[in-house]
PDB file of C-alpha atoms in Angstrom:
ATOM      1  CA  MET A 133      18.035  55.052 -66.533  1.00 48.00           C
ATOM      2  CA  LYS A 134      15.764  57.131 -67.636  1.00 49.00           C
ATOM      3  CA  LYS A 135      13.870  54.041 -68.322  1.00 53.00           C
ATOM      4  CA  ILE A 136      13.134  52.834 -64.968  1.00 55.00           C
ATOM      5  CA  LEU A 137      13.265  56.717 -63.305  1.00 55.00           C
ATOM      6  CA  LEU A 138      10.718  57.285 -65.555  1.00 53.00           C
ATOM      7  CA  PRO A 139       8.092  54.624 -64.717  1.00 57.00           C
ATOM      8  CA  ALA A 140       9.245  54.704 -61.026  1.00 56.00           C
ATOM      9  CA  LEU A 141       8.490  59.318 -60.673  1.00 52.00           C
ATOM     10  CA  LEU A 142       4.903  58.437 -62.065  1.00 52.00           C
ATOM     11  CA  PHE A 143       4.330  55.593 -59.309  1.00 57.00           C
ATOM     12  CA  THR A 144       5.019  57.820 -56.861  1.00 59.00           C
ATOM     13  CA  ALA A 145       3.104  60.888 -58.503  1.00 56.00           C
ATOM     14  CA  LEU A 146      -0.136  58.370 -58.924  1.00 53.00           C
ATOM     15  CA  LEU A 147       0.124  57.860 -55.177  1.00 54.00           C
ATOM     16  CA  SER A 148       0.668  61.140 -54.259  1.00 56.00           C
ATOM     17  CA  CYS A 149      -3.241  61.992 -56.145  1.00 53.00           C
ATOM     18  CA  GLU A 150      -4.596  58.912 -54.838  1.00 50.00           C
ATOM     19  CA  LYS A 151      -3.537  60.172 -50.928  1.00 50.00           C
ATOM     20  CA  SER A 152      -4.693  64.227 -51.186  1.00 50.00           C
ATOM     21  CA  LYS A 153      -8.474  63.084 -52.817  1.00 52.00           C
ATOM     22  CA  PRO A 154     -10.707  65.526 -51.200  1.00 54.00           C
ATOM     23  CA  THR A 155     -12.518  63.985 -48.871  1.00 60.00           C
ATOM     24  CA  ARG A 156     -16.696  64.413 -48.850  1.00 64.00           C
ATOM     25  CA  GLU A 157     -18.932  65.587 -46.444  1.00 69.00           C
ATOM     26  CA  PRO A 158     -22.103  63.547 -45.455  1.00 68.00           C
ATOM     27  CA  ASP A 159     -24.779  63.630 -46.880  1.00 70.00           C
ATOM     28  CA  PRO A 160     -27.881  64.009 -44.452  1.00 71.00           C
ATOM     29  CA  TYR A 161     -30.423  62.923 -47.043  1.00 69.00           C
ATOM     30  CA  ILE A 162     -28.098  59.121 -47.873  1.00 71.00           C
ATOM     31  CA  ASP A 163     -27.596  59.337 -43.846  1.00 72.00           C
ATOM     32  CA  SER A 164     -31.436  58.571 -43.443  1.00 76.00           C
ATOM     33  CA  ILE A 165     -32.133  55.976 -45.414  1.00 77.00           C
ATOM     34  CA  GLN A 166     -29.193  54.637 -44.348  1.00 76.00           C
ATOM     35  CA  ALA A 167     -31.164  54.656 -41.172  1.00 76.00           C
ATOM     36  CA  ARG A 168     -34.326  53.871 -42.359  1.00 79.00           C
ATOM     37  CA  MET A 169     -33.015  50.907 -44.165  1.00 78.00           C
ATOM     38  CA  LYS A 170     -31.564  49.579 -40.855  1.00 79.00           C
ATOM     39  CA  ALA A 171     -34.456  50.324 -38.370  1.00 76.00           C
ATOM     40  CA  ASN A 172     -36.408  48.454 -41.936  1.00 76.00           C
ATOM     41  CA  GLU A 173     -34.242  45.846 -41.527  1.00 77.00           C
ATOM     42  CA  LYS A 174     -33.928  44.969 -37.953  1.00 78.00           C
ATOM     43  CA  ILE A 175     -38.175  45.208 -37.615  1.00 79.00           C
ATOM     44  CA  GLN A 176     -37.682  42.036 -40.388  1.00 77.00           C
ATOM     45  CA  PHE A 177     -35.379  40.399 -38.537  1.00 74.00           C
ATOM     46  CA  GLU A 178     -37.433  40.674 -35.048  1.00 79.00           C
ATOM     47  CA  GLU A 179     -41.041  39.620 -36.931  1.00 79.00           C
ATOM     48  CA  ILE A 180     -39.527  36.882 -38.372  1.00 76.00           C
ATOM     49  CA  ASP A 181     -37.777  35.586 -34.391  1.00 73.00           C
ATOM     50  CA  ARG A 182     -41.192  36.161 -34.105  1.00 77.00           C
ATOM     51  CA  LYS A 183     -42.977  34.293 -35.754  1.00 74.00           C
ATOM     52  CA  LEU A 184     -40.352  31.198 -35.647  1.00 71.00           C
ATOM     53  CA  GLU A 185     -41.081  31.302 -31.707  1.00 72.00           C
ATOM     54  CA  ALA A 186     -44.629  31.126 -32.495  1.00 66.00           C
ATOM     55  CA  HIS A 187     -44.896  28.490 -34.758  1.00 62.00           C
ATOM     56  CA  ALA A 188     -42.125  27.098 -32.294  1.00 56.00           C
ATOM     57  CA  LYS A 189     -44.410  26.875 -29.131  1.00 59.00           C
ATOM     58  CA  ALA A 190     -46.335  24.631 -28.212  1.00 57.00           C
ATOM     59  CA  GLN A 191     -50.177  25.621 -28.608  1.00 76.00           C
ATOM     60  CA  LYS A 192     -52.501  25.696 -26.008  1.00 84.00           C
ATOM     61  CA  GLN A 193     -55.229  22.793 -26.478  1.00 88.00           C
ATOM     62  CA  TYR A 194     -57.869  22.596 -23.431  1.00 91.00           C
ATOM     63  CA  VAL A 195     -59.243  19.403 -22.685  1.00 92.00           C
ATOM     64  CA  PHE A 196     -61.966  17.619 -21.048  1.00 92.00           C
ATOM     65  CA  VAL A 197     -63.603  13.872 -21.053  1.00 93.00           C
ATOM     66  CA  ARG A 198     -68.105  13.442 -20.989  1.00 92.00           C
ATOM     67  CA  LEU A 199     -69.754  10.347 -19.664  1.00 91.00           C
ATOM     68  CA  LEU A 200     -72.901   9.313 -19.906  1.00 91.00           C
ATOM     69  CA  VAL A 201     -73.528   6.675 -17.243  1.00 91.00           C
ATOM     70  CA  GLU A 202     -76.848   4.804 -16.431  1.00 91.00           C
ATOM     71  CA  GLU A 203     -77.368   4.974 -12.731  1.00 89.00           C
ATOM     72  CA  ASP A 204     -79.988   3.173 -10.802  1.00 89.00           C
ATOM     73  CA  TYR A 205     -82.877   4.952  -8.793  1.00 85.00           C
ATOM     74  CA  GLY A 206     -84.616   3.102  -7.369  1.00 83.00           C
ATOM     75  CA  MET A 207     -87.559   0.749  -9.928  1.00 86.00           C
ATOM     76  CA  ASP A 208     -85.831   3.647 -12.640  1.00 87.00           C
ATOM     77  CA  THR A 209     -82.824   3.769 -14.133  1.00 87.00           C
ATOM     78  CA  ARG A 210     -81.910   7.156 -15.707  1.00 88.00           C
ATOM     79  CA  LEU A 211     -78.711   8.369 -18.033  1.00 89.00           C
ATOM     80  CA  ALA A 212     -76.591  10.926 -16.744  1.00 88.00           C
ATOM     81  CA  ASN A 213     -74.020  12.501 -17.961  1.00 88.00           C
ATOM     82  CA  PHE A 214     -70.762  12.817 -15.811  1.00 89.00           C
ATOM     83  CA  VAL A 215     -68.166  16.415 -17.065  1.00 91.00           C
ATOM     84  CA  SER A 216     -64.287  16.232 -16.329  1.00 90.00           C
ATOM     85  CA  GLY A 217     -63.469  19.833 -15.501  1.00 90.00           C
ATOM     86  CA  ILE A 218     -60.979  22.156 -18.903  1.00 91.00           C
ATOM     87  CA  GLN A 219     -57.398  20.803 -18.847  1.00 89.00           C
ATOM     88  CA  ASP A 220     -55.168  23.118 -20.689  1.00 86.00           C
ATOM     89  CA  ILE A 221     -52.472  21.228 -22.133  1.00 85.00           C
ATOM     90  CA  THR A 222     -49.371  22.421 -23.941  1.00 78.00           C
ATOM     91  CA  LYS A 223     -48.569  19.448 -26.544  1.00 76.00           C
ATOM     92  CA  ASP A 224     -50.741  17.035 -28.629  1.00 78.00           C
ATOM     93  CA  LEU A 225     -51.835  13.787 -27.167  1.00 79.00           C
ATOM     94  CA  SER A 226     -51.093  10.749 -28.210  1.00 82.00           C
ATOM     95  CA  GLU A 227     -53.885   7.868 -28.211  1.00 85.00           C
ATOM     96  CA  ASP A 228     -51.642   6.047 -24.798  1.00 88.00           C
ATOM     97  CA  GLU A 229     -52.086   9.692 -22.538  1.00 86.00           C
ATOM     98  CA  LYS A 230     -55.651  10.386 -24.240  1.00 86.00           C
ATOM     99  CA  ALA A 231     -56.923   6.692 -23.139  1.00 88.00           C
ATOM    100  CA  GLN A 232     -55.278   7.524 -19.722  1.00 90.00           C
ATOM    101  CA  MET A 233     -56.785  10.541 -18.548  1.00 89.00           C
ATOM    102  CA  GLU A 234     -60.079   8.802 -20.296  1.00 91.00           C
ATOM    103  CA  ASP A 235     -59.944   6.319 -17.803  1.00 91.00           C
ATOM    104  CA  LEU A 236     -59.073   8.451 -14.609  1.00 91.00           C
ATOM    105  CA  ILE A 237     -62.537   9.781 -15.547  1.00 90.00           C
ATOM    106  CA  ILE A 238     -64.172   6.672 -14.972  1.00 91.00           C
ATOM    107  CA  THR A 239     -62.919   5.973 -12.034  1.00 92.00           C
ATOM    108  CA  ASN A 240     -62.996   9.567 -10.304  1.00 89.00           C
ATOM    109  CA  TYR A 241     -66.280   9.061 -11.860  1.00 89.00           C
ATOM    110  CA  LEU A 242     -66.858   5.081 -10.361  1.00 89.00           C
ATOM    111  CA  SER A 243     -65.742   6.286  -6.751  1.00 90.00           C
ATOM    112  CA  SER A 244     -67.888   8.978  -6.086  1.00 89.00           C
ATOM    113  CA  PRO A 245     -71.051   8.725  -3.396  1.00 89.00           C
ATOM    114  CA  ASP A 246     -73.723   8.888  -6.318  1.00 84.00           C
ATOM    115  CA  ALA A 247     -71.814   5.622  -8.724  1.00 86.00           C
ATOM    116  CA  LYS A 248     -71.538   3.779  -5.349  1.00 88.00           C
ATOM    117  CA  ILE A 249     -75.178   4.163  -4.486  1.00 87.00           C
ATOM    118  CA  ARG A 250     -76.494   4.236  -7.383  1.00 87.00           C
ATOM    119  CA  ASN A 251     -74.557   1.249  -9.285  1.00 89.00           C
ATOM    120  CA  GLY A 252     -73.062   3.112 -12.067  1.00 88.00           C
ATOM    121  CA  ARG A 253     -72.387   2.329 -14.619  1.00 90.00           C
ATOM    122  CA  VAL A 254     -70.732   4.353 -17.876  1.00 91.00           C
ATOM    123  CA  LYS A 255     -72.386   3.562 -21.262  1.00 92.00           C
ATOM    124  CA  LYS A 256     -70.585   6.238 -22.704  1.00 92.00           C
ATOM    125  CA  LYS A 257     -67.388   8.063 -23.140  1.00 92.00           C
ATOM    126  CA  GLU A 258     -65.693  10.992 -25.229  1.00 92.00           C
ATOM    127  CA  MET A 259     -62.734  13.443 -25.566  1.00 92.00           C
ATOM    128  CA  PHE A 260     -63.614  16.591 -26.386  1.00 91.00           C
ATOM    129  CA  VAL A 261     -59.749  19.420 -27.866  1.00 90.00           C
ATOM    130  CA  PHE A 262     -60.646  22.406 -28.317  1.00 90.00           C
ATOM    131  CA  GLY A 263     -58.447  25.442 -29.378  1.00 88.00           C
ATOM    132  CA  SER A 264     -59.286  27.533 -27.327  1.00 89.00           C
ATOM    133  CA  TYR A 265     -60.663  27.636 -23.794  1.00 91.00           C
ATOM    134  CA  ALA A 266     -64.083  29.988 -25.210  1.00 92.00           C
ATOM    135  CA  GLU A 267     -64.988  27.035 -27.202  1.00 93.00           C
ATOM    136  CA  ALA A 268     -64.525  24.197 -24.948  1.00 92.00           C
ATOM    137  CA  SER A 269     -66.232  25.660 -22.185  1.00 92.00           C
ATOM    138  CA  GLU A 270     -69.108  26.492 -24.269  1.00 93.00           C
ATOM    139  CA  LYS A 271     -69.849  22.959 -25.793  1.00 92.00           C
ATOM    140  CA  ARG A 272     -68.872  21.359 -21.701  1.00 91.00           C
ATOM    141  CA  ASN A 273     -71.975  24.202 -21.106  1.00 91.00           C
ATOM    142  CA  THR A 274     -74.531  21.991 -23.284  1.00 90.00           C
ATOM    143  CA  PHE A 275     -73.433  18.564 -21.522  1.00 86.00           C
ATOM    144  CA  LEU A 276     -74.181  20.342 -18.269  1.00 86.00           C
ATOM    145  CA  ILE A 277     -77.135  23.289 -18.512  1.00 83.00           C
ATOM    146  CA  THR A 278     -80.618  22.042 -19.135  1.00 75.00           C
ATOM    147  CA  GLU A 279     -83.120  24.570 -20.056  1.00 64.00           C
TER     148      GLU A 279
END
């Protein structure tokens, strides 16, 4: 009986000791470190989310088409540029979409009064694709503005 009673007393004594452990006072230094860690973690996750969103979004591209056309001026033929407006697109153009865009600009030129009156013909077509509107505008102006 003594053998059973002794372990039971020890077990009860251990339980009472664990329950009576003093609680620790909050340490402002440790709390501020933990708060900074949580804030930094939040900032890092926000930065990762922002980068993922930017990568997932399709980057805008700016596109225009230039036609080199030949027109009759009586006894003279002249070469001229016919340049489309700059269009912004949010996806990469497939070869079919590029061809459709070029054909649309050719159709617009051929149906214009100048092309009809001067028997206009398309000699060359080019498509230009840029990452910014400023670059596209600068290149487009080289075909439109003469000094």
